[in-house]
mmCIF file of C-alpha atoms in Angstrom:
data_model
loop_
_atom_site.group_PDB
_atom_site.id
_atom_site.type_symbol
_atom_site.label_atom_id
_atom_site.label_comp_id
_atom_site.label_asym_id
_atom_site.label_seq_id
_atom_site.Cartn_x
_atom_site.Cartn_y
_atom_site.Cartn_z
ATOM 1 C CA UNK N 1182 -32.447 -8.713 36.449
ATOM 2 C CA UNK N 1183 -30.899 -8.211 39.706
ATOM 3 C CA UNK N 1184 -33.244 -7.482 42.216
ATOM 4 C CA UNK N 1185 -31.385 -4.738 45.290
ATOM 5 C CA UNK N 1186 -32.602 -4.008 48.976
ATOM 6 C CA UNK N 1187 -31.995 -0.117 49.945
ATOM 7 C CA UNK N 1188 -32.271 0.144 53.566
ATOM 8 C CA UNK N 1189 -32.464 4.038 53.751
ATOM 9 C CA UNK N 1190 -34.396 5.954 56.226
ATOM 10 C CA UNK N 1191 -33.516 9.484 54.353
ATOM 11 C CA UNK N 1192 -35.810 9.836 51.563
ATOM 12 C CA UNK N 1193 -33.817 12.025 49.384
ATOM 13 C CA UNK N 1194 -30.875 9.547 49.473
ATOM 14 C CA UNK N 1195 -33.283 6.831 49.064
ATOM 15 C CA UNK N 1196 -34.755 8.259 45.918
ATOM 16 C CA UNK N 1197 -31.191 8.816 44.389
ATOM 17 C CA UNK N 1198 -30.279 5.089 45.102
ATOM 18 C CA UNK N 1199 -33.640 3.920 43.812
ATOM 19 C CA UNK N 1200 -33.455 5.887 40.517
ATOM 20 C CA UNK N 1201 -29.366 5.262 39.999
ATOM 21 C CA UNK N 1202 -29.882 1.523 39.984
ATOM 22 C CA UNK N 1203 -33.140 1.670 38.075
ATOM 23 C CA UNK N 1204 -31.334 3.103 35.227
ATOM 24 C CA UNK N 1205 -29.062 0.561 35.918
ATOM 25 C CA UNK N 1206 -31.969 -2.221 34.955
ATOM 26 C CA UNK N 1207 -31.651 -3.219 38.530
ATOM 27 C CA UNK N 1208 -34.990 -4.389 40.177
ATOM 28 C CA UNK N 1209 -35.335 -2.544 43.769
ATOM 29 C CA UNK N 1210 -36.886 -2.497 47.053
ATOM 30 C CA UNK N 1211 -36.956 -0.086 50.064
ATOM 31 C CA UNK N 1212 -37.241 0.017 54.026
ATOM 32 C CA UNK N 1213 -36.679 2.762 55.882
ATOM 33 C CA UNK N 1214 -35.342 0.670 59.099
ATOM 34 C CA UNK N 1215 -33.568 -2.004 59.850
ATOM 35 C CA UNK N 1216 -36.149 -4.446 61.763
ATOM 36 C CA UNK N 1217 -38.269 -4.229 58.308
ATOM 37 C CA UNK N 1218 -35.206 -5.295 56.067
ATOM 38 C CA UNK N 1219 -34.278 -8.157 58.297
ATOM 39 C CA UNK N 1220 -37.783 -9.326 58.394
ATOM 40 C CA UNK N 1221 -37.704 -9.260 54.128
ATOM 41 C CA UNK N 1222 -34.633 -10.894 54.441
ATOM 42 C CA UNK N 1223 -35.710 -14.063 56.403
ATOM 43 C CA UNK N 1224 -38.576 -14.621 54.405
ATOM 44 C CA UNK N 1225 -38.829 -13.376 50.774
ATOM 45 C CA UNK N 1226 -38.144 -13.848 47.475
ATOM 46 C CA UNK N 1227 -34.218 -13.623 46.757
ATOM 47 C CA UNK N 1228 -32.268 -10.170 46.679
ATOM 48 C CA UNK N 1229 -29.136 -9.728 44.781
ATOM 49 C CA UNK N 1230 -27.173 -7.107 47.331
ATOM 50 C CA UNK N 1231 -28.102 -4.753 50.121
ATOM 51 C CA UNK N 1232 -27.396 -1.229 50.463
ATOM 52 C CA UNK N 1233 -27.592 -0.658 54.008
ATOM 53 C CA UNK N 1234 -27.150 2.753 55.837
ATOM 54 C CA UNK N 1235 -25.224 2.744 58.849
ATOM 55 C CA UNK N 1236 -27.409 5.265 60.505
ATOM 56 C CA UNK N 1237 -30.950 3.889 61.051
ATOM 57 C CA UNK N 1238 -33.479 4.912 63.367
ATOM 58 C CA UNK N 1239 -34.126 2.194 66.029
ATOM 59 C CA UNK N 1240 -31.607 -0.777 64.916
ATOM 60 C CA UNK N 1241 -28.416 0.838 63.145
ATOM 61 C CA UNK N 1242 -27.030 -0.701 60.192
ATOM 62 C CA UNK N 1243 -24.036 -2.321 62.099
ATOM 63 C CA UNK N 1244 -26.292 -4.335 64.235
ATOM 64 C CA UNK N 1245 -28.556 -5.134 61.045
ATOM 65 C CA UNK N 1246 -25.376 -6.944 59.398
ATOM 66 C CA UNK N 1247 -24.214 -8.615 62.304
ATOM 67 C CA UNK N 1248 -27.264 -10.601 62.424
ATOM 68 C CA UNK N 1249 -27.960 -11.177 59.214
ATOM 69 C CA UNK N 1250 -24.319 -12.801 58.959
ATOM 70 C CA UNK N 1251 -25.179 -14.617 62.145
ATOM 71 C CA UNK N 1252 -28.844 -15.768 61.160
ATOM 72 C CA UNK N 1253 -29.957 -19.222 59.239
ATOM 73 C CA UNK N 1254 -31.688 -16.796 56.326
ATOM 74 C CA UNK N 1255 -30.910 -18.090 53.209
ATOM 75 C CA UNK N 1256 -29.472 -14.515 52.482
ATOM 76 C CA UNK N 1257 -27.129 -14.700 55.063
ATOM 77 C CA UNK N 1258 -24.008 -14.549 52.606
ATOM 78 C CA UNK N 1259 -25.807 -11.818 50.086
ATOM 79 C CA UNK N 1260 -23.737 -8.801 49.501
ATOM 80 C CA UNK N 1261 -23.746 -6.067 51.745
ATOM 81 C CA UNK N 1262 -22.950 -2.176 50.635
ATOM 82 C CA UNK N 1263 -22.846 -0.201 53.779
ATOM 83 C CA UNK N 1264 -23.710 3.890 53.145
ATOM 84 C CA UNK N 1265 -21.679 6.097 55.885
ATOM 85 C CA UNK N 1266 -20.725 9.308 56.918
ATOM 86 C CA UNK N 1267 -17.698 10.365 55.099
ATOM 87 C CA UNK N 1268 -14.953 10.498 57.702
ATOM 88 C CA UNK N 1269 -17.005 7.941 59.855
ATOM 89 C CA UNK N 1270 -13.681 5.555 59.900
ATOM 90 C CA UNK N 1271 -14.744 3.664 63.267
ATOM 91 C CA UNK N 1272 -18.553 3.035 61.123
ATOM 92 C CA UNK N 1273 -16.455 1.529 58.047
ATOM 93 C CA UNK N 1274 -14.172 -0.479 60.303
ATOM 94 C CA UNK N 1275 -16.773 -1.926 62.589
ATOM 95 C CA UNK N 1276 -18.896 -2.591 59.458
ATOM 96 C CA UNK N 1277 -16.621 -4.690 57.390
ATOM 97 C CA UNK N 1278 -15.520 -6.094 60.573
ATOM 98 C CA UNK N 1279 -19.047 -7.968 61.042
ATOM 99 C CA UNK N 1280 -19.441 -9.020 57.177
ATOM 100 C CA UNK N 1281 -19.990 -6.160 55.286
ATOM 101 C CA UNK N 1282 -18.613 -6.345 51.869
ATOM 102 C CA UNK N 1283 -17.859 -3.055 50.701
ATOM 103 C CA UNK N 1284 -19.176 0.791 51.873
ATOM 104 C CA UNK N 1285 -19.474 4.448 50.613
ATOM 105 C CA UNK N 1286 -19.020 7.510 52.109
ATOM 106 C CA UNK N 1287 -21.954 10.100 51.577
ATOM 107 C CA UNK N 1288 -21.934 12.314 49.452
ATOM 108 C CA UNK N 1289 -21.603 10.345 46.742
ATOM 109 C CA UNK N 1290 -22.033 10.000 42.909
ATOM 110 C CA UNK N 1291 -24.645 8.258 40.997
ATOM 111 C CA UNK N 1292 -21.632 6.996 38.887
ATOM 112 C CA UNK N 1293 -19.591 5.502 41.929
ATOM 113 C CA UNK N 1294 -22.975 3.829 43.645
ATOM 114 C CA UNK N 1295 -23.385 2.238 40.189
ATOM 115 C CA UNK N 1296 -19.883 1.097 39.891
ATOM 116 C CA UNK N 1297 -19.714 -0.128 43.192
ATOM 117 C CA UNK N 1298 -22.957 -1.920 42.930
ATOM 118 C CA UNK N 1299 -22.017 -3.855 39.633
ATOM 119 C CA UNK N 1300 -18.460 -5.101 41.102
ATOM 120 C CA UNK N 1301 -20.544 -6.602 43.849
ATOM 121 C CA UNK N 1302 -23.112 -8.066 41.644
ATOM 122 C CA UNK N 1303 -20.469 -9.566 39.030
ATOM 123 C CA UNK N 1304 -18.495 -11.171 41.800
ATOM 124 C CA UNK N 1305 -21.968 -12.880 43.175
ATOM 125 C CA UNK N 1306 -22.501 -14.020 39.727
ATOM 126 C CA UNK N 1307 -19.128 -15.313 39.538
ATOM 127 C CA UNK N 1308 -19.585 -17.157 42.864
ATOM 128 C CA UNK N 1309 -22.921 -18.788 41.709
ATOM 129 C CA UNK N 1310 -20.736 -20.472 39.021
ATOM 130 C CA UNK N 1311 -18.642 -22.308 41.345
ATOM 131 C CA UNK N 1312 -19.001 -26.318 40.844
ATOM 132 C CA UNK N 1313 -19.759 -28.336 43.933
ATOM 133 C CA UNK N 1314 -16.224 -29.774 42.733
ATOM 134 C CA UNK N 1315 -14.901 -26.376 43.247
ATOM 135 C CA UNK N 1316 -16.642 -25.501 46.399
ATOM 136 C CA UNK N 1317 -13.767 -26.253 49.066
ATOM 137 C CA UNK N 1318 -10.259 -25.648 48.629
ATOM 138 C CA UNK N 1319 -8.201 -28.167 51.056
ATOM 139 C CA UNK N 1320 -4.493 -27.857 52.582
ATOM 140 C CA UNK N 1321 -2.854 -29.708 55.266
ATOM 141 C CA UNK N 1322 -4.750 -27.940 58.400
ATOM 142 C CA UNK N 1323 -6.552 -25.400 56.185
ATOM 143 C CA UNK N 1324 -10.266 -25.298 54.826
ATOM 144 C CA UNK N 1325 -11.446 -23.000 52.707
ATOM 145 C CA UNK N 1326 -15.642 -23.397 51.821
ATOM 146 C CA UNK N 1327 -15.864 -20.693 48.950
ATOM 147 C CA UNK N 1328 -19.638 -20.712 48.469
ATOM 148 C CA UNK N 1329 -20.556 -20.548 52.314
ATOM 149 C CA UNK N 1330 -17.547 -18.671 52.607
ATOM 150 C CA UNK N 1331 -16.175 -20.280 55.533
ATOM 151 C CA UNK N 1332 -12.761 -21.489 56.672
ATOM 152 C CA UNK N 1333 -11.417 -24.070 59.109
ATOM 153 C CA UNK N 1334 -7.849 -23.946 60.526
ATOM 154 C CA UNK N 1335 -6.769 -27.344 62.651
ATOM 155 C CA UNK N 1336 -10.965 -28.265 62.456
ATOM 156 C CA UNK N 1337 -11.528 -24.911 64.175
ATOM 157 C CA UNK N 1338 -13.838 -22.066 62.686
ATOM 158 C CA UNK N 1339 -11.646 -19.017 61.808
ATOM 159 C CA UNK N 1340 -14.056 -15.750 61.410
ATOM 160 C CA UNK N 1341 -12.520 -13.649 58.877
ATOM 161 C CA UNK N 1342 -13.790 -10.200 57.495
ATOM 162 C CA UNK N 1343 -15.470 -9.986 54.112
ATOM 163 C CA UNK N 1344 -12.182 -8.809 52.144
ATOM 164 C CA UNK N 1345 -9.789 -10.817 53.800
ATOM 165 C CA UNK N 1346 -11.810 -13.930 52.768
ATOM 166 C CA UNK N 1347 -11.738 -12.579 49.340
ATOM 167 C CA UNK N 1348 -7.777 -12.337 49.426
ATOM 168 C CA UNK N 1349 -7.677 -15.757 51.088
ATOM 169 C CA UNK N 1350 -9.787 -17.167 48.568
ATOM 170 C CA UNK N 1351 -8.068 -15.277 45.435
ATOM 171 C CA UNK N 1352 -4.455 -16.752 46.825
ATOM 172 C CA UNK N 1353 -5.716 -20.098 47.473
ATOM 173 C CA UNK N 1354 -7.788 -20.666 44.228
ATOM 174 C CA UNK N 1355 -4.526 -20.260 42.509
ATOM 175 C CA UNK N 1356 -1.446 -21.788 44.370
ATOM 176 C CA UNK N 1357 2.273 -20.709 43.217
ATOM 177 C CA UNK N 1358 1.192 -17.705 41.403
ATOM 178 C CA UNK N 1359 2.296 -14.571 42.516
ATOM 179 C CA UNK N 1360 -0.260 -11.554 42.976
ATOM 180 C CA UNK N 1361 0.791 -8.104 43.208
ATOM 181 C CA UNK N 1362 -0.624 -5.647 45.807
ATOM 182 C CA UNK N 1363 -2.230 -3.787 42.781
ATOM 183 C CA UNK N 1364 -3.793 -6.947 41.641
ATOM 184 C CA UNK N 1365 -5.202 -7.691 44.796
ATOM 185 C CA UNK N 1366 -6.829 -4.331 45.950
ATOM 186 C CA UNK N 1367 -8.253 -4.728 42.352
ATOM 187 C CA UNK N 1368 -9.897 -7.787 42.723
ATOM 188 C CA UNK N 1369 -11.341 -6.448 46.195
ATOM 189 C CA UNK N 1370 -12.585 -3.173 44.357
ATOM 190 C CA UNK N 1371 -13.946 -4.653 41.024
ATOM 191 C CA UNK N 1372 -11.029 -3.270 39.128
ATOM 192 C CA UNK N 1373 -11.647 0.202 40.247
ATOM 193 C CA UNK N 1374 -9.554 1.038 43.270
ATOM 194 C CA UNK N 1375 -7.767 4.226 43.399
ATOM 195 C CA UNK N 1376 -6.370 3.848 46.998
ATOM 196 C CA UNK N 1377 -3.059 2.853 48.165
ATOM 197 C CA UNK N 1378 -1.951 -0.731 47.168
ATOM 198 C CA UNK N 1379 -0.158 -1.130 50.410
ATOM 199 C CA UNK N 1380 -3.785 -1.458 51.954
ATOM 200 C CA UNK N 1381 -2.651 -4.950 50.696
ATOM 201 C CA UNK N 1382 -0.252 -6.104 53.350
ATOM 202 C CA UNK N 1383 -3.125 -5.059 56.243
ATOM 203 C CA UNK N 1384 -5.303 -7.695 54.889
ATOM 204 C CA UNK N 1385 -2.463 -10.313 54.549
ATOM 205 C CA UNK N 1386 -1.157 -9.254 58.178
ATOM 206 C CA UNK N 1387 -4.696 -10.101 59.751
ATOM 207 C CA UNK N 1388 -5.427 -13.041 57.400
ATOM 208 C CA UNK N 1389 -2.064 -14.666 58.689
ATOM 209 C CA UNK N 1390 -2.818 -13.921 62.282
ATOM 210 C CA UNK N 1391 -6.294 -15.909 61.980
ATOM 211 C CA UNK N 1392 -4.957 -18.963 59.853
ATOM 212 C CA UNK N 1393 -1.399 -19.139 60.394
ATOM 213 C CA UNK N 1394 0.468 -21.878 63.260
ATOM 214 C CA UNK N 1395 3.021 -19.176 63.260
ATOM 215 C CA UNK N 1396 2.323 -15.842 61.714
ATOM 216 C CA UNK N 1397 5.794 -14.494 61.648
ATOM 217 C CA UNK N 1398 6.895 -17.805 59.560
ATOM 218 C CA UNK N 1399 3.625 -18.018 57.458
ATOM 219 C CA UNK N 1400 3.043 -21.573 55.523
ATOM 220 C CA UNK N 1401 0.628 -20.747 53.643
ATOM 221 C CA UNK N 1402 0.807 -17.048 52.479
ATOM 222 C CA UNK N 1403 4.277 -16.252 51.370
ATOM 223 C CA UNK N 1404 6.080 -13.001 50.744
ATOM 224 C CA UNK N 1405 7.623 -12.360 47.337
ATOM 225 C CA UNK N 1406 9.857 -9.917 47.979
ATOM 226 C CA UNK N 1407 9.863 -6.944 45.519
ATOM 227 C CA UNK N 1408 6.471 -8.637 43.598
ATOM 228 C CA UNK N 1409 4.046 -9.286 46.134
ATOM 229 C CA UNK N 1410 1.962 -12.520 47.546
ATOM 230 C CA UNK N 1411 1.520 -16.095 46.822
ATOM 231 C CA UNK N 1412 -0.158 -18.946 48.347
ATOM 232 C CA UNK N 1413 2.287 -21.757 48.944
ATOM 233 C CA UNK N 1414 2.141 -25.115 46.756
ATOM 234 C CA UNK N 1415 1.300 -27.525 49.523
#
């Protein structure tokens, strides 16, 4: 049974989230502030996912996510789904930049919540099945640690957002295979993406800026005109 930590100070929202996940057969624990959440995540039996509200009393959700990702906690890489007010684009962008894996805007439907949580848990299970031999992808000047979700280029660490890492890992795990924009976005959203596929271009652009020696003449991530992107067979 999966176990999820819900960090939400609004009792009504907290009850909806808890009830929805319980109906999915998921065990939940709830707290109302970020400080308590970090305490649980530093010394607690394992959680498989954290649902984290942005607007919390005291330490906000952005700060909680940032501190978790920078900590030495065993939960450092646990998937985090942010809850944010509709139209609060700044919180969404910042949340993803500090390491959140997904976000849901309020008000949301229980069906949407359950779908996003299932997608993250499914991805977590897939990561857990990676063998030690498959843990690292190594290319000239680039190393990708799939389990620790760390990337280094020419020996220097690179800070990728959660979504950027997922895109890079997808492409690098299958050098030479071409992925369309739609396939990339479906991978990020667990097959339930209904937005603009060209969002994939933004992720690719950001990744290139961070890992390519010359982003204008990419060595690793190549554009296949009219089709999508592929990782070079190096």
